């Protein structure tokens, strides 16, 4: 006759394991919390520094900081951020518009179309583009891209000049908003492509196989199973690239003609940005001029925070929709 002896749970081994977990969890929680607090403290310190340095210049400004298009803090004491903020947003938006479709296509090709022997080297090559210094991109843009797009810009202006972006009179091509946007697009393309590729590779294989088993083509499988899963990742990658484009300095400083006006004519020599203006003007700035440049940096800081916050809200809404449809 066999009797089942009662088993004891929570013996010495289990208690020792729980004790080790509790001892390891405490330091990890402390380190994680400290890292988060330090990050917030650094951001707060940057904001305080920018505000404290910008206030004297803003008080000395003889014009409207948000309304004037003039930037003469070293001479007349009048400076406005309107043209610089407009150029920053427009150039970054154009770069994002150019780079995102190409980057997503490259990511899909590497993750779902290319043979493994080709996908790995191509992925490494795309990642290496992110390691190229920005000054190299700027020099390439000035020496190669600017002369190259002069003739196509003239053709576009003559045939599509009815569209506001391609309108304009006088000098067409050369150092323009379009040239700067193309260089920025090349610079942010590897960031968007690398993140999108990793997100696409994490798509559930069961969903992909189920779509193929139901008779879907490869593109239909990607459209139904991969892209919906990777949409939050694509948005995150695009916003990360947008932040890089907004803060880029040397490349756009070499390409933009440093004008202070607001126009949508991207084929004419009218372009500037906050970061490029800081790079071009900081060395010769007076105390008021340095304060004005720091104030423009504060505006760029706020714009970047707003863009990242909007991206996070979009991603969170996508997650809610995904949960509701599951």
XYZ file of C-alpha atoms in Angstrom:
326
model
C 0.000 0.000 0.000
C 1.481 3.246 -1.131
C 0.889 6.478 0.718
C 1.587 9.849 -0.757
C 3.728 11.841 1.635
C 2.795 15.493 1.811
C 5.247 17.717 0.046
C 6.573 20.743 1.786
C 6.673 23.975 -0.111
C 8.766 26.932 0.873
C 11.669 24.908 2.231
C 15.150 26.212 2.997
C 16.216 26.229 -0.691
C 13.174 28.266 -1.704
C 13.697 30.739 1.112
C 17.368 31.160 0.222
C 16.432 31.806 -3.437
C 13.835 34.389 -2.412
C 16.383 36.007 -0.113
C 18.922 36.285 -2.930
C 16.292 37.807 -5.187
C 15.346 40.363 -2.569
C 18.995 41.255 -1.936
C 19.620 41.715 -5.689
C 16.430 43.649 -6.337
C 17.189 46.404 -3.856
C 20.460 47.659 -5.414
C 19.046 47.344 -8.930
C 15.971 49.374 -7.965
C 18.182 52.009 -6.364
C 20.481 52.262 -9.395
C 17.528 52.489 -11.808
C 15.818 55.168 -9.737
C 19.051 57.131 -9.366
C 19.661 56.991 -13.113
C 16.187 58.359 -13.820
C 16.554 61.130 -11.249
C 19.986 62.097 -12.596
C 18.620 62.289 -16.136
C 15.774 64.565 -15.047
C 18.223 66.678 -13.041
C 20.491 67.099 -16.063
C 17.578 68.198 -18.247
C 16.414 70.620 -15.562
C 19.957 71.994 -15.211
C 20.187 72.552 -18.970
C 16.850 74.367 -18.968
C 17.853 76.542 -16.003
C 21.168 77.435 -17.639
C 19.531 78.364 -20.939
C 16.868 80.471 -19.248
C 19.300 82.279 -16.942
C 21.675 83.110 -19.801
C 18.901 84.149 -22.180
C 16.983 86.506 -19.883
C 19.509 89.417 -20.022
C 19.584 89.327 -23.826
C 15.807 89.110 -24.081
C 15.482 92.136 -21.808
C 17.976 94.066 -23.951
C 16.234 93.116 -27.192
C 14.911 96.214 -28.959
C 12.549 94.213 -31.133
C 10.150 91.307 -30.837
C 11.865 87.976 -30.195
C 9.024 85.980 -31.741
C 7.902 88.490 -34.361
C 10.971 90.065 -35.967
C 12.844 88.415 -38.824
C 16.001 90.468 -38.236
C 18.990 88.991 -36.429
C 21.363 91.794 -35.437
C 22.028 91.426 -31.699
C 25.661 92.520 -32.062
C 24.917 95.825 -33.832
C 21.394 97.166 -33.566
C 20.300 94.967 -30.672
C 17.282 93.661 -32.618
C 16.822 89.932 -33.049
C 13.921 87.603 -33.679
C 13.615 83.835 -33.797
C 10.805 83.568 -36.353
C 12.861 82.933 -39.503
C 15.297 80.596 -37.734
C 12.536 78.500 -36.167
C 10.713 78.320 -39.494
C 13.856 77.193 -41.320
C 14.620 74.596 -38.657
C 11.153 73.050 -38.815
C 10.872 73.197 -42.616
C 14.300 71.674 -43.331
C 13.780 68.923 -40.754
C 10.287 68.136 -42.052
C 11.549 67.919 -45.638
C 14.420 65.683 -44.536
C 11.990 63.428 -42.690
C 9.664 63.330 -45.691
C 12.558 62.247 -47.928
C 14.264 59.828 -45.560
C 11.376 57.914 -43.964
C 9.979 56.100 -47.051
C 13.491 55.191 -48.213
C 14.542 54.021 -44.755
C 11.409 51.896 -44.283
C 11.909 50.370 -47.737
C 15.539 49.553 -46.934
C 14.510 48.030 -43.603
C 11.856 45.863 -45.252
C 14.291 44.740 -47.937
C 16.919 43.739 -45.381
C 14.463 42.011 -43.036
C 12.109 40.251 -45.473
C 13.432 40.268 -49.033
C 17.212 40.160 -49.183
C 19.086 36.841 -48.880
C 20.905 36.433 -45.580
C 24.289 36.667 -47.280
C 23.332 40.076 -48.646
C 21.217 41.314 -45.744
C 23.988 41.255 -43.134
C 26.600 43.258 -45.127
C 23.935 45.701 -46.298
C 22.777 46.209 -42.729
C 26.351 46.897 -41.611
C 26.801 49.368 -44.463
C 23.642 51.269 -43.529
C 24.722 51.373 -39.881
C 28.133 52.741 -40.865
C 26.485 55.780 -42.443
C 25.524 56.919 -38.942
C 29.212 56.965 -37.933
C 30.285 59.392 -40.665
C 31.079 62.833 -39.119
C 28.606 65.557 -39.972
C 31.333 67.801 -41.363
C 32.004 65.161 -44.028
C 28.352 65.271 -45.060
C 28.531 69.050 -45.180
C 31.646 69.099 -47.335
C 30.124 66.474 -49.632
C 26.996 68.570 -49.931
C 28.907 71.745 -50.800
C 31.373 70.142 -53.219
C 29.146 67.558 -54.928
C 25.437 67.904 -54.197
C 25.033 71.668 -54.613
C 26.449 71.741 -58.188
C 24.644 68.495 -59.022
C 21.118 69.667 -58.218
C 21.410 73.069 -59.888
C 20.156 71.893 -63.305
C 17.367 69.624 -61.931
C 16.247 72.500 -59.686
C 15.935 74.800 -62.675
C 13.921 72.181 -64.572
C 11.583 71.648 -61.607
C 11.139 75.392 -61.212
C 10.262 75.834 -64.887
C 7.807 72.924 -65.047
C 6.393 72.743 -61.525
C 6.752 76.340 -60.455
C 2.993 76.574 -59.851
C 3.549 74.568 -56.652
C 4.608 76.846 -53.749
C 7.622 74.751 -52.754
C 9.059 74.881 -56.284
C 8.208 78.505 -57.038
C 10.678 81.364 -57.109
C 12.437 83.796 -59.375
C 16.055 84.731 -59.947
C 18.777 82.342 -58.783
C 17.564 78.752 -58.723
C 19.628 75.952 -57.230
C 22.912 76.159 -55.374
C 22.860 76.531 -51.607
C 19.165 76.129 -50.950
C 16.752 74.623 -48.475
C 16.401 71.601 -50.748
C 20.148 70.900 -50.711
C 20.247 71.100 -46.925
C 17.176 68.882 -46.588
C 18.724 66.215 -48.827
C 21.912 66.178 -46.749
C 19.876 65.954 -43.544
C 17.818 63.121 -45.037
C 20.982 61.145 -45.785
C 22.203 61.743 -42.243
C 19.025 60.542 -40.516
C 18.318 57.681 -42.934
C 20.553 55.096 -41.156
C 18.920 55.863 -37.791
C 15.399 55.308 -39.100
C 16.427 52.272 -41.167
C 18.284 50.549 -38.318
C 15.464 50.937 -35.775
C 12.773 49.991 -38.301
C 14.751 46.894 -39.340
C 15.006 45.663 -35.757
C 11.296 46.277 -35.202
C 10.340 44.387 -38.368
C 12.496 41.446 -37.315
C 10.515 41.245 -34.056
C 7.183 40.828 -35.837
C 5.436 37.583 -34.733
C 6.459 34.804 -37.096
C 3.177 32.988 -36.464
C 1.232 35.911 -37.926
C 3.494 36.032 -40.977
C 3.213 32.283 -41.549
C -0.553 32.383 -41.066
C -0.917 35.116 -43.691
C 1.227 33.186 -46.160
C -0.701 29.996 -45.438
C -3.952 31.762 -46.314
C -2.571 32.567 -49.755
C -1.309 36.114 -49.193
C 1.607 37.340 -51.248
C 4.738 38.507 -49.500
C 3.717 42.159 -49.812
C 0.214 41.399 -48.517
C 1.764 39.549 -45.581
C 3.991 42.548 -44.821
C 1.064 44.932 -45.121
C -1.175 42.863 -42.821
C 1.286 41.390 -40.298
C 4.529 43.376 -40.281
C 3.666 47.031 -40.837
C 0.854 47.219 -38.246
C 3.140 45.600 -35.685
C 6.041 47.905 -36.522
C 4.107 51.176 -36.813
C 4.990 52.413 -33.284
C 8.628 51.576 -33.938
C 8.572 53.454 -37.251
C 7.101 56.492 -35.525
C 9.753 56.322 -32.802
C 12.518 56.006 -35.386
C 11.144 58.912 -37.406
C 10.924 61.142 -34.352
C 14.464 60.222 -33.347
C 15.629 61.125 -36.830
C 13.652 64.370 -36.686
C 15.398 65.309 -33.467
C 18.765 64.629 -35.094
C 17.829 66.768 -38.084
C 16.685 69.681 -35.927
C 19.887 69.717 -33.924
C 22.329 69.203 -36.803
C 24.815 72.052 -36.964
C 27.949 71.773 -39.083
C 26.437 70.212 -42.199
C 23.655 72.772 -42.526
C 25.984 75.617 -41.545
C 28.121 74.777 -44.577
C 25.164 74.493 -46.962
C 22.542 77.009 -45.867
C 23.034 80.557 -47.252
C 22.251 82.061 -43.811
C 19.329 84.303 -44.720
C 16.676 85.559 -42.319
C 13.339 85.365 -44.090
C 10.308 83.104 -44.172
C 9.550 81.490 -47.516
C 8.431 78.116 -48.785
C 10.566 78.425 -51.924
C 13.040 75.608 -51.337
C 14.796 76.047 -54.699
C 15.967 79.613 -54.050
C 18.889 80.626 -51.790
C 16.785 81.306 -48.706
C 17.537 79.006 -45.784
C 18.790 79.009 -42.227
C 18.270 77.172 -38.955
C 18.771 77.739 -35.264
C 21.697 75.342 -34.966
C 23.448 76.708 -38.075
C 23.023 80.289 -36.873
C 24.556 79.404 -33.501
C 27.553 77.786 -35.181
C 28.069 80.700 -37.569
C 27.627 83.485 -35.050
C 28.898 82.315 -31.673
C 32.587 83.015 -32.288
C 32.109 86.730 -33.056
C 29.166 87.391 -30.743
C 29.093 90.113 -28.128
C 27.712 89.350 -24.649
C 24.238 90.314 -25.841
C 24.788 88.302 -29.014
C 25.783 85.214 -27.043
C 22.701 85.620 -24.898
C 20.570 85.885 -28.027
C 22.107 82.702 -29.433
C 21.496 80.919 -26.143
C 17.893 82.125 -26.233
C 17.536 80.601 -29.695
C 19.016 77.385 -28.292
C 16.321 77.459 -25.621
C 13.678 77.646 -28.353
C 15.270 74.653 -30.102
C 15.289 72.794 -26.768
C 11.563 73.453 -26.308
C 10.741 72.459 -29.905
C 12.597 69.171 -29.472
C 10.762 68.422 -26.225
C 7.411 69.159 -27.864
C 8.218 66.887 -30.816
C 9.267 64.020 -28.538
C 6.183 64.484 -26.350
C 3.899 64.426 -29.396
C 5.613 61.280 -30.670
C 5.175 59.568 -27.305
C 1.479 60.444 -27.269
C 1.030 59.032 -30.767
C 2.815 55.808 -29.831
C 0.729 55.387 -26.681
C -2.483 55.845 -28.664
C -1.317 53.222 -31.160
C -0.706 50.803 -28.318
C -4.205 51.436 -26.964
C -5.713 50.750 -30.383
C -3.658 47.585 -30.680
C -4.905 46.332 -27.296
C -8.501 47.189 -28.189
C -8.292 45.267 -31.431
C -6.596 42.237 -29.885
